[in-house]
Structures are given as structure tokens and as C-alpha cells.
């Protein structure tokens, strides 16, 4: 069977991060499934930086069709999970099914990938505690609050958690992601 | 001297919350000063709900001119501080000057008002610990993580902290805000 | 019974003025009902000033659900009526039911509040004749044409008509609005 | 010398009406000069109808460079003046130089063309009194208030005033415009 | 019977070119029918130039209702066909029915008008071969590739093909269009 | 020295295709240089499909800073060139320096990668003649016109030309791109 990656997002998810993940995993031979609260065309957003703003600017992004609902997810079917950034993680962290899915990935010793605000899901699921991580610089506070240890780096791997700051660091991030997928997650170690 | 209220926001701040605060305090006879990272026209945003979205949608909002920079703020000049929501609190909580200002308001036993994501500043300043609060429902996790106790209500007052979920609950919120301002903050009590 | 205020707007109505009115009256303990041509989500607009423009710029604004249609309005139920600005008054002044409602408020000696372009409704209903008023500066011509007397001020009260230029003068305007509501409209006098 | 037409608009002017006028007159061999408050790229707007709205919707339109300022206009140089619609007439009617220009065209017995909201300028200049006219249906009130007589038609010619409701009636309107330009305006008669 | 002109466009068609064509022909007494892939409100676009861009910028344009589908077109009913620019010609040139319509106009020795990208349809129908033409400067390559001879001019007439670069040259273009319609297309000659 | 890839785009270039290319090559260890008419922040666009449209819809996309101008390009420094799609190729094909660059890549027997409208550059440079290729389906006409042979496939490799229809086929496309880069371009053969 073709190996599968689960991608978690929803309305407000960052569009470039979502499409890059889907297509990058497909290129590498995986089936990449986008899970969301419902199965439909998602309203993804564009988070980009523009002169004259002290933070990123949000605009409509590339849309994507979700492949399945969170309720339909069977963790056994997937090698790993990717938590996409943007504004979706903010409300998805209040979705108990999402948190249960992430904990099950962890319990099965599978890889947890997180980019940008995706770390909010990892934190809410209780999986950042005691872990070194990175994320969009302005989200670090929330993760440190639950016991994570922020590292300013393009990618940070700690155990089975691989995290990255924003879509700007995707080249370094995906190098690590695929290096990790070469080895069984259950033996993941601090690099 | 005319009494003053400090309003904290920046690019990405919620435009309706900002203008409502400025004008509501002005109506009540206060000088309302908007503090931001720099003194200029701020790129405020509109957070509104639209059919077909699982979360709010962000669009360009009403702009406002900030009155002073955080560096120029003298806490002694103000009766209270209002932390505006939207996306500005996300990055302002990494601004140590903002956190120092909030702690000084607290140290001087002045009122701390927070709407929506504004609570992120209160939490980052360490002022939510042990406090009952409310906020936009999807931000509660971050505040509980630092020891706050979330309450699902239109307004929650605990000591000198008065908080509210979103701009939709402003009527109830501002009733409390002005009731509080009638009494010395230093004697604020759990209602 | 809780006192009620009727708010008149429609597609193209100014979104900040509408929401401010609704919430400000709610804060003060009133039921605020938005009446429009139909009962649905209204396409309100944002009128804001931007560098490089000789007039305001229009963009999509915060939406609001109307509470009742003009046909459903019973003037007896309300203390006062608020005419919102933006572009809605332009076409609502051709709606005979709207004009009848306003005349009935006047006949019952109730308060008529008007902000910005809202004065176009007052004028079309024949209620500006011989009255001192203010409004968005570029609308004054139309009201003077029907016998109104323009005054350049933040708020102007003449009899039971209280008017204001734009949403920028709302603090002063609402101070007058609530001062008026303290007294019976039927004894309204030139301040 | 090539015959000239003066076109009056500014920021907020309707973009299709402006460009159509400029190019239609050029096709007919005229020099078409756009006069505005300043000589620069104007922020014209698009007024279009969209399902679900009770009025037109405004969006950014095609831009145009103005050719001269109102101060630079010499009425002697032009055969006729065209008052463009959109939102520009609202504020231009408070510009005394614009009104003086229109009155001078009238005094020199030249043609006055008006489309949509353009009639607001004619009315403000005192040139609609006693005249049959047409315009965007929701602007009629203002013109009737100063003594004009509204006619529901695609084009109305009364003396030297030729008016039209909106850009949708341009075919009929321009047929009249060019028919008028064939004859000396000074002998214009009710058709 | 009133003479008729067929106008070919679809979603992505240039909105000013489309409306100008429809109304200009109507003014001249023609019925102007917009044919498109389906009969509905078309999503036309605005192609305008803005400082800071090396090419035109695309934005939502004025919408229009199409009058008939390509399948419903009977070439016998029309005097001429106008190929509108924008982005619609790009995909319409893969519509065999559109190409058949154009070839039938040519076979019946009727006029072929083309503005901007409209020439892509003429080229795809095989009607540009050996013809002098003009078009948006960056489309010339495609037409030269099929044997057309590009001329840098405001309007180029060769036989029954009359073409123009962009909507900026419409005045000159329509002068030629109407001059051509005065004479039988079957005797069209190189001017 | 780190191997380099040249990426050709400009204002109107497709933003996802551009960023994906830059980051995908970076992940693989290449320096990815974006060449454009000038060295500045480029106005890239988003080409996405939306229900109700017969073609793609264009909106503002993710911006990118170009790294060098076409004049500064030294073909010797690069392993291969990637021609990005969107609307940039339309006008870049009239840039003789761009065509010279592409011909030099070909002369040096280096890889030519093309996605979507990128093929317009290949065609204009005279490098599609006699080659099997693929591209956005509505651009095929132009390339067939100069002697290319269109193939409906996710990726087509012919000699040193590797082409792909749209960003939707990037997974398959980049598999081929990297397979090609493993072998010397000078021995590229029809697969």
C-alpha cells in the first residue's frame, strides 16, 4: 500500500504551506490527505509580509478541497501527521477530535510535523511538554507556557516532533522531514 | 486634568474594537490615547464572521492614527489600560516594553481591560495567573496554560482585570468597564 | 417593557455607524432594532479616509443581520429613531414606507437622530424644513435645498432633531443623544 | 482648432462613465479634457449591480489621469461640459470654482451634459431650476428640491441641459449628445 | 430588421471593452448580442495599468449578462463579429464552435473586428494568415507564428479584418469599425 | 561551488509556482536565483480556480524579491533554467535578453524547465520547434503554431526540455526535474 501522510488544516489555514505539503509529499510518493472539520472547499488564507506592516498581512489564499473529516481519520493508516499553520490551528486546538488524533500519532510513535502556528495543536494536545521546538516567533509564548523549550532555528527535531518557524524555512524543514521519514519514528532521537 | 485611558494596539489590531474604545471613552469624557510600536497610521483589520467559514474572516479595516509609541507611555498619566484584540496582541506580547507597561498598571493597582485576543497581552505579562477571565473562545487555551481560569460569560471581572470575549459582547463589557471606573481600582473585588 | 430604539439602514449603510449605534444603545439598556428593506444579512460598507483621495473610500464593511422589515415597524414601540449614514439613505429616501415611519416618529413627538448621510432621510420626509442641522459636509446642499439651516458643529439639536456630521464625531453626538433621551422628546427645546 | 469638451470628475468618479465620455468624444473628433481638483491619476470607482444588493456596489475602477485643474479651465475653449456621475459630484458641488465653471457654460449658452449623479453639480450650480431632467433615480429628490422636474426617460433634453440616468442608458444618451452638438446650443429647444 | 452585431467573450473578458462595444453599437442603432459559453452573468475583468507594475493588473470588472450561447449563434443574423480582449480569448480559442462561427463570418464575407487579445481567436480560426493586423503588443508573437503581419498602429484594416491594440485605442478603432460598416464587407479593401 | 538554478519571472508571474520552485530547489541543495526585468519586490499573482468561472481567476499572490536582472544573468553560472507561468511570460517573450538567455541555455546543452505559461518563453525563443511538450491546455495553440507537438500528460520530457501543464501537476513535474538533474543534460534523451 502507498504510504500516507495526514495533513491537518481548515478555513484560515495558510494556503502555501498546505499546498506545498500536499504536493511535496505526493512528489515523494506519498498519498497526502487533507483532514478538516468538514469535507469541502476550504477557505485557505495567504499570510505574507508587506512593507509598512509590523506583522504579516492576511489575504484570500489558494483554495483546496479537503479529503476527509477529522471523524473519518484512522491514525493507523498514516506514517505521520503534518500540522499546517495560518489561523486554522487557533480554533482547531479546541476540537477534541483533533487533539485525540495527534495523541494517537504520538502513542503509535509516529512523526509529528509542525510548521508555523501548527505548533498550537501540538501544544494543546499536550505533546510539546519537555520538548525543544520552534515556530513562528510570536507563537512561542503559548508553547513555552505548556513546558516546551523554544529554539531559534530553521528546523528543530526533538524525538518525533519536527518543527519549523514559517513557510520561509520550508527548504530546511522538508529536508529534515524526509530524513526523518527514512527512519522509523519509534527510534527518533535528538539530532 | 482630564482623565486618560491608554489603548494598546498596532498593525493587525481589530478596527471596530479600537475605534469603539477610543470613541466610547471620549464620550465618557476621557482622553483616549492609542499606543503602538510607532506613531503613524495603523493598518487595523476587520474580523467578521461570514457564512461558509468555520472561523472569522480577516479583511482590511478602518485605519487609525496612533497617538504615541510604547516608549513614550507614562503609566502615571492613565486611569486604566485597554488591550484591543485582533491579531496585534500576537506579536505585541513579544514586546517587552508592552509587558512592562501592563505590569506597571497592575503595580499601580489600576484597571486592566481586555477584549478578545487582548488577553494574550495580559497572559504574557504574567497578570492572568490565578485570575478568572474570558476571551475569544479559541484563545482560552493559552491563558489557561499560564494559570488563568476561563469563564464563559459576556464579561468577567476579577480584581482589576475586566475581560470580554469579542466585539459582539461590547455592550455588556462597557457597562462593566464604566462601573469599574466609578470606583478606585485599588479596591476592585471579585463581583 | 425594555425601551426600544429603531435603527434605519440597508445595503450600503455605513458599518461602523450601524454597529456603534446598536451596541451603544444596548449598553444603555435599550433594545436596538435594525430595520431594513428585508430581513437578512445586510451588505454594510466601510467609509474611511485614505491618503491620496479627495473623498472617502468605500470598501466592504462589517455585516449585520436586520431585525425587521420597514413594513413590520410599529412606531409606537420605539422611543426614538436613528438614521444611519453611508450610501443606504440615498435609495431609502425613495421608500415611502421609510418616510412614513419618520413622519410618524415626528408626529408622536419622538426623537429623530441622524448621522452623516442619514439626514437625507430626514430631508426627504420633509422634517428638516426650518430646522438647524448638521451632516457630512458634502450633503448639506440637499438639506438646505429643502429649507434646513446647516450648522458646522459636532452635534446640532433643534427641537427633536439631533444630527451629527460623520462617525468621527460620535462621542459628542452620543453625549447629546443620551442627554435627550433623559427628557421627554415632546418637550425638546433648542439648547 | 479642434473642438473641445470639458469633462468634470475627481476621485470617486464613475470609471466607465468617465472613460466612455473621453473616448466617445475623441472618436467623434473632439479633444476631451478631464478636469479635476488636481492634475494626477484619479481614483475612479466602479458602480455596478450585483445580486443580493439593494443598491449598487462600489469597487475600485479604471484609473485616469486628469488633464487640468478646475483653476486652469477656460470655458471659452470648450463646446460643452460633461458632468460625470459616481461619488465625485457629491463633494465637487461644494467646490465654488466648479459651480462657477458650470454657470459660465450656461451663460455662454453652451451645452450642459449630465449623467447619473452628475446632475448634483447642475443642481448645485442653480441650473436645474425649472428644467426637466433625468438622473439616477435615487438622486432625483435633491434636484426636485431646487426646482427641477424629474422625467423617467433614457435621456431628457431641456434647453441646453441634456441628462441621463446611469451608464446603462449611454447609447440613447450619446445619440442625443451628438445630435445636440450638431446644432448651436444657443438655439437649443425642447425636443 | 434591425442590424445585429455579435460580440464574443466569456469569464475573464475585458469589462470595459465589452461594455463599450455593446453600447457603442447600440448607440449606432445595432442590436449587440453577447455570446458566451453559457447564458448567465459573466465574470468580466478589469485590465488596467498601475504604477509599479511591468504589465497590466487584473481586478474584478463590470459584469454583463450574456445574451446567447455559442451554440445558439446563427451567423446569418449578424453583420459582423467583435472579438473582445482580456483573458477570455485564451480559452475560447480552444472552443471549436467559436472557431467555426468566426470562419463562417469570414466565409460570408462579413467584417471581423478584434481588440487586444481578441486576435487570439482570429489566429486560432486560421483567419490571420497573410493578414496585416495589430493587437496588444505582447500577443503579436502568437499571431505572427500563424502567418500574420504585425503593424504597430492604432487600428489596422486588411480585407475584412479590423484590429486594434487595447482599449486605449478605441476612439480610432471605432472610427474604422463604423467606416467599414458603411460599406459592404464583401468589397473591403486595404485602406 | 553550490549548483545554481535560474528562475525566470516578473510582475504577473504565478506566485505559487515561483515560490515552490525557489524552495524546492533550495531543499535539494541548489541556489535558486529569481531573474526579472528589475531587482525589486515582484507583484506575483494567484491563478486559482473558483466555482462559477470558466477559466482561472486572478488575485494578488505571494510577493517575492527578485535576485538579479536579466542583464546580470550569466548562463555559465547555472545548471538549468525554470520558466515560471502566470501572466509574466506573455510580456517577457518580447524581451530579447530573456530569449537570448534561453537560447544560450540550449546552446550549452543545459536543461530547460517550463511550467504552465512558461512554455510561451520557450516557444518565443524558437526552442519548441519539433519538440514534444505540454503546458496549460489553453496555451498549446501558440506552441503548436511554432512547430511544437502537444502531449496531454502531467510532464513531458523531450531532449532537454521538460514541461508541465499547471501547478497542479508539480509533484510529477518535479520528480522528472530532479531525475533529469541527476544526469548530464547533454545526454538527455526522449524517455
Tab-separated table of N, CA and C in Angstrom, chain C residues 44-118:
chain	number	residue	atom	x	y	z
C	44	UNK	N	-23.265	45.934	4.607
C	44	UNK	CA	-22.842	47.270	5.040
C	44	UNK	C	-21.477	47.599	4.441
C	45	UNK	N	-21.161	48.879	4.398
C	45	UNK	CA	-19.885	49.294	3.803
C	45	UNK	C	-19.048	50.123	4.778
C	46	UNK	N	-17.773	50.202	4.472
C	46	UNK	CA	-16.820	50.961	5.268
C	46	UNK	C	-16.494	52.245	4.520
C	47	UNK	N	-16.772	53.364	5.099
C	47	UNK	CA	-16.382	54.651	4.523
C	47	UNK	C	-15.257	55.212	5.380
C	48	UNK	N	-14.061	55.219	4.801
C	48	UNK	CA	-12.904	55.664	5.560
C	48	UNK	C	-12.066	56.590	4.672
C	49	UNK	N	-11.242	57.376	5.292
C	49	UNK	CA	-10.398	58.300	4.547
C	49	UNK	C	-9.008	57.708	4.399
C	50	UNK	N	-8.436	57.880	3.232
C	50	UNK	CA	-7.138	57.293	2.926
C	50	UNK	C	-6.281	58.341	2.228
C	51	UNK	N	-5.010	58.418	2.558
C	51	UNK	CA	-4.152	59.398	1.888
C	51	UNK	C	-4.231	59.231	0.369
C	52	UNK	N	-4.288	60.362	-0.330
C	52	UNK	CA	-4.295	60.308	-1.784
C	52	UNK	C	-5.683	60.376	-2.410
C	53	UNK	N	-6.706	60.432	-1.578
C	53	UNK	CA	-8.079	60.548	-2.066
C	53	UNK	C	-8.672	61.885	-1.626
C	54	UNK	N	-9.431	62.520	-2.523
C	54	UNK	CA	-10.102	63.769	-2.169
C	54	UNK	C	-11.447	63.533	-1.475
C	55	UNK	N	-11.872	62.296	-1.422
C	55	UNK	CA	-13.120	61.980	-0.713
C	55	UNK	C	-12.895	60.673	0.043
C	56	UNK	N	-13.899	60.203	0.733
C	56	UNK	CA	-13.747	58.926	1.454
C	56	UNK	C	-13.668	57.785	0.453
C	57	UNK	N	-13.153	56.674	0.924
C	57	UNK	CA	-13.042	55.472	0.099
C	57	UNK	C	-14.038	54.441	0.624
C	58	UNK	N	-14.696	53.744	-0.262
C	58	UNK	CA	-15.658	52.731	0.174
C	58	UNK	C	-15.106	51.332	-0.003
C	59	UNK	N	-15.275	50.507	1.016
C	59	UNK	CA	-14.838	49.117	0.985
C	59	UNK	C	-15.893	48.269	1.695
C	60	UNK	N	-15.813	46.949	1.566
C	60	UNK	CA	-16.760	46.108	2.304
C	60	UNK	C	-16.618	46.337	3.810
C	61	UNK	N	-17.733	46.401	4.511
C	61	UNK	CA	-17.701	46.654	5.944
C	61	UNK	C	-18.168	45.452	6.747
C	62	UNK	N	-18.312	45.651	8.037
C	62	UNK	CA	-18.845	44.614	8.921
C	62	UNK	C	-20.318	44.385	8.544
C	63	UNK	N	-20.711	43.142	8.415
C	63	UNK	CA	-22.106	42.833	8.088
C	63	UNK	C	-22.961	42.859	9.360
C	64	UNK	N	-24.266	42.980	9.168
C	64	UNK	CA	-25.185	42.881	10.308
C	64	UNK	C	-26.482	42.248	9.812
C	65	UNK	N	-27.169	41.547	10.691
C	65	UNK	CA	-28.481	40.983	10.366
C	65	UNK	C	-29.533	42.023	10.722
C	66	UNK	N	-30.419	42.301	9.787
C	66	UNK	CA	-31.513	43.209	10.139
C	66	UNK	C	-32.523	42.437	10.995
C	67	UNK	N	-33.230	43.170	11.837
C	67	UNK	CA	-34.160	42.529	12.773
C	67	UNK	C	-35.585	42.508	12.257
C	68	UNK	N	-35.912	43.482	11.438
C	68	UNK	CA	-37.285	43.544	10.916
C	68	UNK	C	-37.310	44.368	9.635
C	69	UNK	N	-38.373	44.189	8.861
C	69	UNK	CA	-38.530	44.976	7.633
C	69	UNK	C	-39.252	46.273	7.993
C	70	UNK	N	-39.170	47.223	7.094
C	70	UNK	CA	-39.856	48.503	7.336
C	70	UNK	C	-41.353	48.272	7.509
C	71	UNK	N	-41.883	47.322	6.763
C	71	UNK	CA	-43.321	47.054	6.863
C	71	UNK	C	-43.714	46.571	8.257
C	72	UNK	N	-42.783	45.917	8.915
C	72	UNK	CA	-43.099	45.371	10.236
C	72	UNK	C	-42.959	46.393	11.364
C	73	UNK	N	-42.425	47.549	11.047
C	73	UNK	CA	-42.165	48.543	12.097
C	73	UNK	C	-43.468	49.122	12.658
C	74	UNK	N	-43.588	49.127	13.982
C	74	UNK	CA	-44.690	49.831	14.660
C	74	UNK	C	-44.056	50.960	15.468
C	75	UNK	N	-44.241	52.153	15.005
C	75	UNK	CA	-43.572	53.306	15.631
C	75	UNK	C	-43.888	53.416	17.114
C	76	UNK	N	-45.083	52.996	17.494
C	76	UNK	CA	-45.481	53.062	18.906
C	76	UNK	C	-44.505	52.339	19.833
C	77	UNK	N	-43.814	51.343	19.268
C	77	UNK	CA	-42.930	50.522	20.112
C	77	UNK	C	-41.608	51.189	20.449
C	78	UNK	N	-41.295	52.316	19.817
C	78	UNK	CA	-39.959	52.877	19.941
C	78	UNK	C	-39.913	54.259	20.591
C	79	UNK	N	-38.808	54.503	21.267
C	79	UNK	CA	-38.568	55.800	21.892
C	79	UNK	C	-38.064	56.831	20.883
C	80	UNK	N	-37.313	56.301	19.944
C	80	UNK	CA	-36.628	57.201	19.015
C	80	UNK	C	-36.183	56.425	17.796
C	81	UNK	N	-35.771	57.156	16.769
C	81	UNK	CA	-35.262	56.520	15.563
C	81	UNK	C	-33.886	57.101	15.251
C	82	UNK	N	-33.001	56.219	14.792
C	82	UNK	CA	-31.644	56.640	14.409
C	82	UNK	C	-31.473	56.392	12.913
C	83	UNK	N	-31.168	57.454	12.163
C	83	UNK	CA	-30.924	57.330	10.721
C	83	UNK	C	-29.422	57.219	10.471
C	84	UNK	N	-29.013	56.033	10.039
C	84	UNK	CA	-27.592	55.741	9.814
C	84	UNK	C	-27.140	56.321	8.472
C	85	UNK	N	-25.841	56.632	8.364
C	85	UNK	CA	-25.291	57.175	7.132
C	85	UNK	C	-24.786	56.130	6.159
C	86	UNK	N	-23.777	56.484	5.404
C	86	UNK	CA	-23.298	55.618	4.333
C	86	UNK	C	-24.104	55.884	3.071
C	87	UNK	N	-24.202	54.884	2.218
C	87	UNK	CA	-24.932	55.078	0.967
C	87	UNK	C	-26.382	54.612	1.010
C	88	UNK	N	-26.799	53.998	2.119
C	88	UNK	CA	-28.173	53.497	2.172
C	88	UNK	C	-29.219	54.618	2.119
C	89	UNK	N	-29.014	55.742	2.812
C	89	UNK	CA	-30.062	56.776	2.776
C	89	UNK	C	-30.384	57.251	1.359
C	90	UNK	N	-29.412	57.186	0.475
C	90	UNK	CA	-29.646	57.659	-0.885
C	90	UNK	C	-30.856	56.987	-1.514
C	91	UNK	N	-30.943	55.655	-1.372
C	91	UNK	CA	-32.092	54.982	-2.007
C	91	UNK	C	-33.262	54.796	-1.045
C	92	UNK	N	-32.983	54.773	0.247
C	92	UNK	CA	-34.092	54.592	1.193
C	92	UNK	C	-35.014	55.813	1.195
C	93	UNK	N	-34.488	56.971	0.782
C	93	UNK	CA	-35.343	58.160	0.761
C	93	UNK	C	-36.418	58.076	-0.314
C	94	UNK	N	-36.273	57.106	-1.209
C	94	UNK	CA	-37.311	56.883	-2.221
C	94	UNK	C	-38.306	55.819	-1.760
C	95	UNK	N	-38.136	55.332	-0.544
C	95	UNK	CA	-39.015	54.300	0.017
C	95	UNK	C	-40.087	55.008	0.843
C	96	UNK	N	-41.297	54.998	0.339
C	96	UNK	CA	-42.351	55.790	1.008
C	96	UNK	C	-42.645	55.286	2.415
C	97	UNK	N	-42.442	54.004	2.643
C	97	UNK	CA	-42.694	53.460	3.986
C	97	UNK	C	-41.688	54.042	4.981
C	98	UNK	N	-40.436	54.198	4.552
C	98	UNK	CA	-39.425	54.792	5.431
C	98	UNK	C	-39.822	56.228	5.783
C	99	UNK	N	-40.243	56.964	4.796
C	99	UNK	CA	-40.620	58.358	5.052
C	99	UNK	C	-41.837	58.427	5.985
C	100	UNK	N	-42.787	57.495	5.787
C	100	UNK	CA	-43.972	57.465	6.649
C	100	UNK	C	-43.578	57.163	8.100
C	101	UNK	N	-42.630	56.261	8.256
C	101	UNK	CA	-42.158	55.920	9.609
C	101	UNK	C	-41.572	57.154	10.281
C	102	UNK	N	-40.721	57.857	9.553
C	102	UNK	CA	-40.069	59.034	10.135
C	102	UNK	C	-41.108	60.103	10.498
C	103	UNK	N	-42.068	60.286	9.628
C	103	UNK	CA	-43.096	61.305	9.911
C	103	UNK	C	-43.922	60.906	11.132
C	104	UNK	N	-44.120	59.623	11.289
C	104	UNK	CA	-44.891	59.159	12.441
C	104	UNK	C	-44.101	59.379	13.739
C	105	UNK	N	-42.794	59.157	13.686
C	105	UNK	CA	-41.963	59.453	14.855
C	105	UNK	C	-42.113	60.928	15.216
C	106	UNK	N	-42.082	61.745	14.171
C	106	UNK	CA	-42.193	63.190	14.391
C	106	UNK	C	-43.570	63.541	14.952
C	107	UNK	N	-44.579	62.939	14.369
C	107	UNK	CA	-45.944	63.243	14.810
C	107	UNK	C	-46.149	62.837	16.268
C	108	UNK	N	-45.478	61.783	16.659
C	108	UNK	CA	-45.598	61.316	18.050
C	108	UNK	C	-44.638	62.067	18.960
C	109	UNK	N	-43.988	63.067	18.402
C	109	UNK	CA	-43.057	63.898	19.161
C	109	UNK	C	-41.933	63.076	19.816
C	110	UNK	N	-41.411	62.158	19.022
C	110	UNK	CA	-40.278	61.354	19.482
C	110	UNK	C	-38.990	61.868	18.833
C	111	UNK	N	-37.867	61.446	19.402
C	111	UNK	CA	-36.572	61.918	18.922
C	111	UNK	C	-36.198	61.361	17.559
C	112	UNK	N	-35.592	62.214	16.756
C	112	UNK	CA	-35.051	61.835	15.448
C	112	UNK	C	-33.548	62.048	15.493
C	113	UNK	N	-32.786	60.960	15.445
C	113	UNK	CA	-31.327	61.068	15.453
C	113	UNK	C	-30.801	60.800	14.040
C	114	UNK	N	-29.813	61.577	13.642
C	114	UNK	CA	-29.281	61.431	12.288
C	114	UNK	C	-27.769	61.608	12.286
C	115	UNK	N	-27.090	60.703	11.612
C	115	UNK	CA	-25.643	60.803	11.500
C	115	UNK	C	-25.248	60.747	10.030
C	116	UNK	N	-24.347	61.651	9.648
C	116	UNK	CA	-23.771	61.624	8.292
C	116	UNK	C	-24.853	61.766	7.218
C	117	UNK	N	-24.908	60.801	6.252
C	117	UNK	CA	-25.905	60.855	5.186
C	117	UNK	C	-27.312	60.551	5.700
C	118	UNK	N	-27.457	60.178	6.954
C	118	UNK	CA	-28.785	59.873	7.490
C	118	UNK	C	-29.741	61.051	7.326
